[in-house]
Tab-separated table of C-alpha atoms in Angstrom:
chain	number	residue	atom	x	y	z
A	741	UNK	CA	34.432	-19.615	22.288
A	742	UNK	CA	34.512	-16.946	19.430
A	743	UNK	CA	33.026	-13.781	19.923
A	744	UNK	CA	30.973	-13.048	17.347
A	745	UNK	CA	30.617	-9.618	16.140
A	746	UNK	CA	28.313	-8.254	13.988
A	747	UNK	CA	29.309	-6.984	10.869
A	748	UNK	CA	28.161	-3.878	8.769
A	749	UNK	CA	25.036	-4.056	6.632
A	750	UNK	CA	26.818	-3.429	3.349
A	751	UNK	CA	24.286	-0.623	1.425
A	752	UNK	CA	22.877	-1.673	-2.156
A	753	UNK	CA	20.850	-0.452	-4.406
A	754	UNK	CA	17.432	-1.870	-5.190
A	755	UNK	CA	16.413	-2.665	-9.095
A	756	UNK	CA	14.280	-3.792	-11.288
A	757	UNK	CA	14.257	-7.619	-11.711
A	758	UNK	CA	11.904	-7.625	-14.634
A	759	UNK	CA	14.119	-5.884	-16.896
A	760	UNK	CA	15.879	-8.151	-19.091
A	761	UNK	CA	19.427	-6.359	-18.855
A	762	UNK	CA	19.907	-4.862	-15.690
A	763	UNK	CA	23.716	-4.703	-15.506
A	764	UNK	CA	23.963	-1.271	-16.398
A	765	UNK	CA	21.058	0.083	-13.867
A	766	UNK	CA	23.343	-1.256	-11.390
A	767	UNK	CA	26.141	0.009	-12.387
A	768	UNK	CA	24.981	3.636	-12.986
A	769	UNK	CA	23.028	3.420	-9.777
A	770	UNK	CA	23.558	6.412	-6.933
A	771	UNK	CA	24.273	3.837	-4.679
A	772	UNK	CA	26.779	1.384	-6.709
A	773	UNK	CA	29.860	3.078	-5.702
A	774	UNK	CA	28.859	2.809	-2.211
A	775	UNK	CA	28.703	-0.906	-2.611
A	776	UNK	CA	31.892	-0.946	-4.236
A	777	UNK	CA	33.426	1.282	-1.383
A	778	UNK	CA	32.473	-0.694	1.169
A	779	UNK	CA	33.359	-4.105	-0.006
A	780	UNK	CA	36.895	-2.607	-1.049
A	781	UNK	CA	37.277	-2.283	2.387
A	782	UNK	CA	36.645	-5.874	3.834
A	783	UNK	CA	39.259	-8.422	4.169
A	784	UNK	CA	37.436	-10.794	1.902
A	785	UNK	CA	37.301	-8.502	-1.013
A	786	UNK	CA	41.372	-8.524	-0.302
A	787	UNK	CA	41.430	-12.107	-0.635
A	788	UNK	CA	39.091	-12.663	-3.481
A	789	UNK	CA	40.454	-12.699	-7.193
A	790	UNK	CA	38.353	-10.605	-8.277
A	791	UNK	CA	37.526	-7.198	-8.605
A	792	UNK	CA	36.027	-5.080	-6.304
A	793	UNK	CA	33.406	-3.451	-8.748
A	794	UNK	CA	32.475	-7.435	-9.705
A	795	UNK	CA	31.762	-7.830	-6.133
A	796	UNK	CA	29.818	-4.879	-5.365
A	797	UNK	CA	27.701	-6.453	-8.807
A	798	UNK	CA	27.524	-9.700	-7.453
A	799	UNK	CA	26.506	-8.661	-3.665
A	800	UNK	CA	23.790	-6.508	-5.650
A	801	UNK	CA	22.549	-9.020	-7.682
A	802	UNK	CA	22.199	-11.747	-4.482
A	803	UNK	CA	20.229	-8.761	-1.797
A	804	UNK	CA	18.306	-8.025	-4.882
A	805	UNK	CA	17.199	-11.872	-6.490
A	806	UNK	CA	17.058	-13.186	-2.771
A	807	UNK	CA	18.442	-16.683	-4.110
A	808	UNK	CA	17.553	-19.923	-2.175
A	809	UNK	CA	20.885	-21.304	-4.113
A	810	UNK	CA	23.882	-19.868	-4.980
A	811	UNK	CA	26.526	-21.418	-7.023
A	812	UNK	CA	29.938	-20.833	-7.146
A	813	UNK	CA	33.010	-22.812	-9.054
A	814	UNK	CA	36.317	-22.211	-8.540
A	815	UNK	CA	36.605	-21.055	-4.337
A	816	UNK	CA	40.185	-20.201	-4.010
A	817	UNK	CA	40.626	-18.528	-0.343
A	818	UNK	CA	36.645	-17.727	0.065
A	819	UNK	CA	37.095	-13.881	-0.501
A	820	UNK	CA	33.798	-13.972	-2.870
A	821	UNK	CA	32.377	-16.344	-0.949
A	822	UNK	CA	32.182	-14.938	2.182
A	823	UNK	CA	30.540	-11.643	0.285
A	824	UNK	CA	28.274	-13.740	-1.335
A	825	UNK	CA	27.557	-15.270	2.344
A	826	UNK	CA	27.258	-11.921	3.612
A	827	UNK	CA	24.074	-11.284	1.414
A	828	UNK	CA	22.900	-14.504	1.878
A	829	UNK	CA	23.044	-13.352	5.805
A	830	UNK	CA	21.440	-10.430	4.926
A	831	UNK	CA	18.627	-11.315	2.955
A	832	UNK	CA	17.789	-13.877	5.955
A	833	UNK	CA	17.793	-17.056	3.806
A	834	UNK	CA	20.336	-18.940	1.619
A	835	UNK	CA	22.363	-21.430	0.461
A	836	UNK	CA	25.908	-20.666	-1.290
A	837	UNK	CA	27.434	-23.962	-2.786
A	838	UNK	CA	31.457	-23.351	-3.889
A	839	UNK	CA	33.599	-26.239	-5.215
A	840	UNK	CA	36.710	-26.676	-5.484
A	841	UNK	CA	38.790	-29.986	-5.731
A	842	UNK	CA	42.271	-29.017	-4.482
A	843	UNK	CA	41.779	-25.747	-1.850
A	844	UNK	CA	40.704	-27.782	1.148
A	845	UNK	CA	43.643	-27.408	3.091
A	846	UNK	CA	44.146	-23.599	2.629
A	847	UNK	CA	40.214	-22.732	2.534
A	848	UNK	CA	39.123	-24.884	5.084
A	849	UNK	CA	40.916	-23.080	8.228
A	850	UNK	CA	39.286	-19.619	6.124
A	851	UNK	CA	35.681	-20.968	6.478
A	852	UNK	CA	36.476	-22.187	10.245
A	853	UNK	CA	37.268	-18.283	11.067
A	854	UNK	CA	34.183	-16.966	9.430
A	855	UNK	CA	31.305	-16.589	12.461
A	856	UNK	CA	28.541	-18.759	12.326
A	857	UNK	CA	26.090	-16.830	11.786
A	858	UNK	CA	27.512	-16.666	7.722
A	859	UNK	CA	29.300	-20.386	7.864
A	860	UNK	CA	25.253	-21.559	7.933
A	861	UNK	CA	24.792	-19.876	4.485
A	862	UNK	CA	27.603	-22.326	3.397
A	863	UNK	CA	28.124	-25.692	1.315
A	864	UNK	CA	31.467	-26.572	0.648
A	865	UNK	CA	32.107	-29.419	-2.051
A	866	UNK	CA	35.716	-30.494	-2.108
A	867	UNK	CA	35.224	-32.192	-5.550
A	868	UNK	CA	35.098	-30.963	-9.007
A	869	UNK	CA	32.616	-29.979	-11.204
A	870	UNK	CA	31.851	-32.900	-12.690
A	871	UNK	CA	31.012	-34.239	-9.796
A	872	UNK	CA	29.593	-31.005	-8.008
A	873	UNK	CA	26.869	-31.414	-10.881
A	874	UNK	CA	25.480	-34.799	-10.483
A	875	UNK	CA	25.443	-34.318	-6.850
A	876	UNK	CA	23.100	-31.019	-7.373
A	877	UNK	CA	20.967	-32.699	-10.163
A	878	UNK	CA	20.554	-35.550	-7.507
A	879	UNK	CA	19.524	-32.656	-4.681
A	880	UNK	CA	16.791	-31.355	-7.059
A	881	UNK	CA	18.878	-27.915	-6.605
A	882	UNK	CA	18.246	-25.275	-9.080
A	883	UNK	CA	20.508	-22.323	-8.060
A	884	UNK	CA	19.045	-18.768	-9.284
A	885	UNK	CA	22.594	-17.099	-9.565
A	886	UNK	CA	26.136	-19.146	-10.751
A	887	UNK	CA	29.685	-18.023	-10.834
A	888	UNK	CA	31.917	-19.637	-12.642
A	889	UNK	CA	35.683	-18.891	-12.085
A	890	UNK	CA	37.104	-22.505	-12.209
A	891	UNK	CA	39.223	-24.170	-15.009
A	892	UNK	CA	39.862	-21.451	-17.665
A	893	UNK	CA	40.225	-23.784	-20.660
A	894	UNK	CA	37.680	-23.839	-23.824
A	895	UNK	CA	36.155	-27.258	-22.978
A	896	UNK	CA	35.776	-26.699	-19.344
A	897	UNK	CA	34.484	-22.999	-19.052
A	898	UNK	CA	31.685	-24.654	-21.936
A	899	UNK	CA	31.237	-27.717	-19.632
A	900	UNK	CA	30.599	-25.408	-16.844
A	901	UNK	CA	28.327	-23.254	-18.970
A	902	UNK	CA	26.107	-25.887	-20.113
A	903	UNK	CA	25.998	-27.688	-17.203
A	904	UNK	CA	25.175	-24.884	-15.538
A	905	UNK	CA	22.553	-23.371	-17.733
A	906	UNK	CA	20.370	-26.434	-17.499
A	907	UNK	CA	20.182	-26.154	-13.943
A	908	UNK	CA	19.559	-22.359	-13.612
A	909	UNK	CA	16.306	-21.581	-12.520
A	910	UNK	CA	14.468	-19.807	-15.319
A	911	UNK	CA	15.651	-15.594	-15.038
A	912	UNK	CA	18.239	-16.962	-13.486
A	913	UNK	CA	21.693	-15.434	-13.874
A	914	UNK	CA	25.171	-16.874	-14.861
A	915	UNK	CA	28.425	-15.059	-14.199
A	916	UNK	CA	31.372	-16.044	-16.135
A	917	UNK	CA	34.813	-14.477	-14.804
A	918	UNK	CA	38.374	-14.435	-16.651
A	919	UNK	CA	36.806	-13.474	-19.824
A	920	UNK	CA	40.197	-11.146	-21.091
A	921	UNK	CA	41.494	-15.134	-21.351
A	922	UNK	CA	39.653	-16.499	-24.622
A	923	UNK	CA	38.297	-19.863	-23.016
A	924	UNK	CA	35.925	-18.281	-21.197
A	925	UNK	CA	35.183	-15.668	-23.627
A	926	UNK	CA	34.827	-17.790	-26.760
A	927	UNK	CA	32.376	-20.741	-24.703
A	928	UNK	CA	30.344	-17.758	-22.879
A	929	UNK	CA	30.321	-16.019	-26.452
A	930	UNK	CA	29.459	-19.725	-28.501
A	931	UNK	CA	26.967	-20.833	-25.887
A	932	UNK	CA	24.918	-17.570	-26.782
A	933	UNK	CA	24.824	-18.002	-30.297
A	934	UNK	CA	23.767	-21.459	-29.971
A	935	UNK	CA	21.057	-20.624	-27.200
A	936	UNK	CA	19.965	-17.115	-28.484
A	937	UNK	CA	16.556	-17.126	-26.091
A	938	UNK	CA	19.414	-16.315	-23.482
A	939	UNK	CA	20.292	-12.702	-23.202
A	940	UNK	CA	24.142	-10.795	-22.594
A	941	UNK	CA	23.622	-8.253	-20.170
A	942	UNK	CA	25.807	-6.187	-20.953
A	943	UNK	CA	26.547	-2.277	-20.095
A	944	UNK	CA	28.352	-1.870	-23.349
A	945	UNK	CA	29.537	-3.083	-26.464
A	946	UNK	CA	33.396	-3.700	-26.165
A	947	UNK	CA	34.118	-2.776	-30.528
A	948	UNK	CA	37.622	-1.386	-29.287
A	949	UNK	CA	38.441	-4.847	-28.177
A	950	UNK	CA	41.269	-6.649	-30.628
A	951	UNK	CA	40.144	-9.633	-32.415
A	952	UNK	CA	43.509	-10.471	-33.018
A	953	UNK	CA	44.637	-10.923	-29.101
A	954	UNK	CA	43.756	-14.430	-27.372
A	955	UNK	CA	44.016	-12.204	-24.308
A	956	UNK	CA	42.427	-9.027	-24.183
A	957	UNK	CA	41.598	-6.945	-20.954
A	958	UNK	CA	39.089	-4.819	-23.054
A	959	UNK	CA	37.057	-7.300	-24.444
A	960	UNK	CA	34.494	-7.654	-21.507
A	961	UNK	CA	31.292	-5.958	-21.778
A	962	UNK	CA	30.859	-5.276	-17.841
A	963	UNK	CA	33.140	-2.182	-17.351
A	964	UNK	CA	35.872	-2.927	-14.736
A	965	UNK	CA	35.536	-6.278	-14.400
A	966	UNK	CA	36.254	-9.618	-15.870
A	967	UNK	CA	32.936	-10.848	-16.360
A	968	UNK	CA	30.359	-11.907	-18.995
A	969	UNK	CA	26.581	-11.993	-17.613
A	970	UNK	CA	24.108	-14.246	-19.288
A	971	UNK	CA	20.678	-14.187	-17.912
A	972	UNK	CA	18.446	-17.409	-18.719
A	973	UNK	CA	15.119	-17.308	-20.590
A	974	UNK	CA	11.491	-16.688	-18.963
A	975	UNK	CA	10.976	-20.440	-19.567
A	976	UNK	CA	12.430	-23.654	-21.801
A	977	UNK	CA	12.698	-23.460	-25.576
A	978	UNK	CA	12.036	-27.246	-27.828
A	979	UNK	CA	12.669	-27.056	-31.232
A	980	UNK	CA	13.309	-29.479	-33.795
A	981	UNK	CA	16.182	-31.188	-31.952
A	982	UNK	CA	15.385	-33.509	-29.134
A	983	UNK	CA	15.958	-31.720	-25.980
A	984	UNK	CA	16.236	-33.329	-22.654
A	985	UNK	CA	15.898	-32.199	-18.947
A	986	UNK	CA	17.530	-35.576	-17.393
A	987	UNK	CA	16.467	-38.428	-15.833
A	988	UNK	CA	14.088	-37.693	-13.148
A	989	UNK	CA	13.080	-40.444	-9.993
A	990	UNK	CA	10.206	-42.053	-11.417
A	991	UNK	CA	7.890	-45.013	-9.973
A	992	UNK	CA	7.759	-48.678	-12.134
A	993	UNK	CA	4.676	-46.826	-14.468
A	994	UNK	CA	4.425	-43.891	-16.461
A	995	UNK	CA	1.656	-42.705	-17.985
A	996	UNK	CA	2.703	-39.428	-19.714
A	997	UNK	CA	4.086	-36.032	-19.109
A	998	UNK	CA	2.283	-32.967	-17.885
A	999	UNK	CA	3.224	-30.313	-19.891
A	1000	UNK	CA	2.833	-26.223	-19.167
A	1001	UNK	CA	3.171	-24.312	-22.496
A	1002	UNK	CA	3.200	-20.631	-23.272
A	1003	UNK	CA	3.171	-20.278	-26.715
A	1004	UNK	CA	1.560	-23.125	-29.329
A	1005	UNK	CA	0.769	-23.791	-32.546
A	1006	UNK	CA	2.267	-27.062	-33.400
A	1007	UNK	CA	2.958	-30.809	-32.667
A	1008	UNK	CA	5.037	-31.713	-29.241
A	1009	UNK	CA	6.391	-35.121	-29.660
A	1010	UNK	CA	7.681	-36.912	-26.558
A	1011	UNK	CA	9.510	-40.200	-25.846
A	1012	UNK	CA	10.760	-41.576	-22.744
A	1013	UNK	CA	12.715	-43.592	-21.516
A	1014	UNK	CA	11.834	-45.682	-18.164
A	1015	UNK	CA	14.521	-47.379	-16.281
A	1016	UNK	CA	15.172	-49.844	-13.454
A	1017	UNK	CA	18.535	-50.215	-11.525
A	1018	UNK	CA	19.299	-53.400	-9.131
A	1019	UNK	CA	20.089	-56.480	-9.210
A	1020	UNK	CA	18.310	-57.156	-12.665
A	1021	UNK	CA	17.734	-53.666	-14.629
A	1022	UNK	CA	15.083	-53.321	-16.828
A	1023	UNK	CA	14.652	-50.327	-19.690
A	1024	UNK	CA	11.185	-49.815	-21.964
A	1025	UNK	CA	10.764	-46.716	-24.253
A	1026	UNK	CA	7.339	-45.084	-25.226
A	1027	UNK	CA	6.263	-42.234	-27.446
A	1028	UNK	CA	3.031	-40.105	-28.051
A	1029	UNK	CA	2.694	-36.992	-30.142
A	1030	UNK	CA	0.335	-34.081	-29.161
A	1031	UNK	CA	-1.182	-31.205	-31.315
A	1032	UNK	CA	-0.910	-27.828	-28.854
A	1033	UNK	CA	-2.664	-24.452	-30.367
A	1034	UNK	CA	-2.759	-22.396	-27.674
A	1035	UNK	CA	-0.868	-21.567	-24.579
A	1036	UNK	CA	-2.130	-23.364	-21.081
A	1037	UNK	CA	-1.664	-27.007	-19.024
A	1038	UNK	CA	-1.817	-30.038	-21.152
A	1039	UNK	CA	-1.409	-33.405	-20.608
A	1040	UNK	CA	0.286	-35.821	-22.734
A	1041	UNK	CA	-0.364	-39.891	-22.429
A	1042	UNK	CA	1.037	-42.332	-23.966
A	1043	UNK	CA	-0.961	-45.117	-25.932
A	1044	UNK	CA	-0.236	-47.676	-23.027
A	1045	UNK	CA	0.994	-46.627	-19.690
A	1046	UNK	CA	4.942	-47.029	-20.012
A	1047	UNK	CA	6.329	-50.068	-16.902
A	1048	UNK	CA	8.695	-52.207	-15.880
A	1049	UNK	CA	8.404	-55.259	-14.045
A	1050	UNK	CA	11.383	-56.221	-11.237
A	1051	UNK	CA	12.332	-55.355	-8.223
A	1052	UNK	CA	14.712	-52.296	-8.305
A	1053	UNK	CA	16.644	-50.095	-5.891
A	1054	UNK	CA	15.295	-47.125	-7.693
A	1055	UNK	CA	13.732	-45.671	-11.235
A	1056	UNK	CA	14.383	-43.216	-13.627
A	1057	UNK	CA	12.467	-41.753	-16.255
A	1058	UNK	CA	14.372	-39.691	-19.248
A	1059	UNK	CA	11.647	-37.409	-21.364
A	1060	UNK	CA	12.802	-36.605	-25.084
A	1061	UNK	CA	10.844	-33.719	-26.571
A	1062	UNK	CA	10.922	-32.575	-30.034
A	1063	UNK	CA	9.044	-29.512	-31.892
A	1064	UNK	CA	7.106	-29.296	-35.278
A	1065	UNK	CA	5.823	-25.739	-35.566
A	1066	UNK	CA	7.119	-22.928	-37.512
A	1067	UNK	CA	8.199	-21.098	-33.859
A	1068	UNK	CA	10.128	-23.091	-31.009
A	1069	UNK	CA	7.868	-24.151	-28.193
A	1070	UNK	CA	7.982	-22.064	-24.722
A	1071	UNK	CA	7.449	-24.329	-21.797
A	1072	UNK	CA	6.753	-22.169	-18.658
A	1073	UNK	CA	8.883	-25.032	-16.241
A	1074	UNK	CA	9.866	-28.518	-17.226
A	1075	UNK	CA	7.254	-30.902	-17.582
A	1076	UNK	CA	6.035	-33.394	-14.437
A	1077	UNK	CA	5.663	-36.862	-14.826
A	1078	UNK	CA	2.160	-38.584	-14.587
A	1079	UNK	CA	2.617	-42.070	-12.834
């Protein structure tokens, strides 16, 4: 039987959640080089890729948000996520999710040695990301804190990004590591200007860095690390492209959406899809428009109730929303479905 010790409480420093960059109150903290210090010294912060200032930030960030879900791509030998454990373990509650297709047979053994009391924290998906993400969508999981560190390409790090950022629970933060190579950098850098209701927290503005170098160590704006830091919106932005949230489980009837707004002054327009998988599928499509002035709860039916008729292993439901208004729409959490 394995003796169990326990380890040391690692010391942190407590911040302010509400602020919208908090990156460098962390950093400049009394207490930050403490954190750093001490996770220096551990054998997982020897193993992990990363530096030992990123995981001081990311142990900080975890004790401080007090995350039901963690997620992390790209495990290697489990140095960051046995820290990332360890505040789980500390915080008292927590689930860290790492995947990683090919590191089974090296990380596995790792895991095995950890004690219990942090393997309980842990979800290991020996898959990749792809797959990691329908599996979560399926779960209903919506981590408050991702690191990505998996495939370094354009394509994937933006995959990985996306896929990621609508999943994040809203304040949520996403980590991207590697950004001195320019796949990260350039789909952590495109995603914000495409999605500019997200916010860089950053602790300073990298000018010296060298537009002309596809690989640049001083291009990050987190000082000694590798990272970029995006931090999701207070809620979920429609304009005037359709916008989707996926297809949720849905009964054989639906009669509209229920819809939690924060801003108004405009006309929602919503169309979904209802579908029906077994032996015989079945698909219908409805639509409804809705005038919203103000901020509060709304409801929004459709003309007729929206069903399929058959008998089905199960149902989905796909909402399509699009904005008319001369400011996007602020939804305070994605809309419920009224059966």
């Amino acid at each position: 039987m394995q003796h169990e010790t326990a380890r040391s409480t690692i010391p942190f420093s407590t911040i302010d959640l509400s602020s919208d960059n908090l990156i460098a109150e962390i950093l400049n903290s009394p207490k930050f080089g403490e954190t750093e210090a001490a996770i220096y010294k551990t054998a997982a912060s020897q193993r992990a890729l990363i530096s030992a200032a990123a995981t001081a930030l990311i142990y900080t960030l975890v004790r401080n948000a007090k995350p039901r879900h963690v997620v992390e791509i790209g495990t290697y030998d489990g140095g960051t996520s046995e820290v990332i454990c360890q505040a789980l373990h500390e915080n008292g509650s927590g689930i860290l999710h790492t995947v990683a297709p090919f590191e089974a047979e090296r990380v596995i053994p790792i895991f095995e040695s950890w004690p219990q009391y942090l393997r309980r924290h842990l979800e290991f998906y020996l898959m990749t990301s792809m797959d990691f993400y329908y599996r979560l969508n399926a779960r209903g999981i919506r981590p408050e804190i991702a690191f990505i560190d998996g495939d370094h390409s354009y394509q994937a790090a933006l995959f990985d990004i996306q896929s990621l950022a609508k999943s994040l629970a809203r304040r949520g933060f996403l980590l991207v590591d590697d950004v001195s190579q320019p796949g990260p950098y350039y789909a952590a850098m495109d995603f914000l200007q495409r999605n500019p209701d997200w916010t860089q927290c950053k602790a300073r503005s990298p000018r010296w860095a060298d537009p002309n170098k596809a690989i640049d160590r001083e291009r990050t704006s987190v000082p000694e690390t590798d990272l970029e830091i995006l931090r999701a919106p207070r809620g979920y932005g429609i304009g005037s492209r359709p916008v989707t949230f996926g297809e949720m489980p849905s009964a054989t009837e639906v009669k509209g959406l229920r819809i939690h707004t924060e801003s108004g002054g405009g006309t929602l327009h919503a169309q979904c899809v209802l579908r029906g998988f077994g032996p015989a599928s079945a698909e219908q499509v409805a639509m409804a428009a809705l005038d919203i002035a103000t901020p509060g709860m709304v409801d929004l039916e459709f003309p007729q109730p929206l069903k399929i008729e058959g008998t089905f292993g199960h149902c989905t439901v796909e909402p399509w929303l699009v904005w008319s208004g001369q400011t996007p729409l602020l939804l305070a959490e994605i809309p419920a479905i009224i059966s």
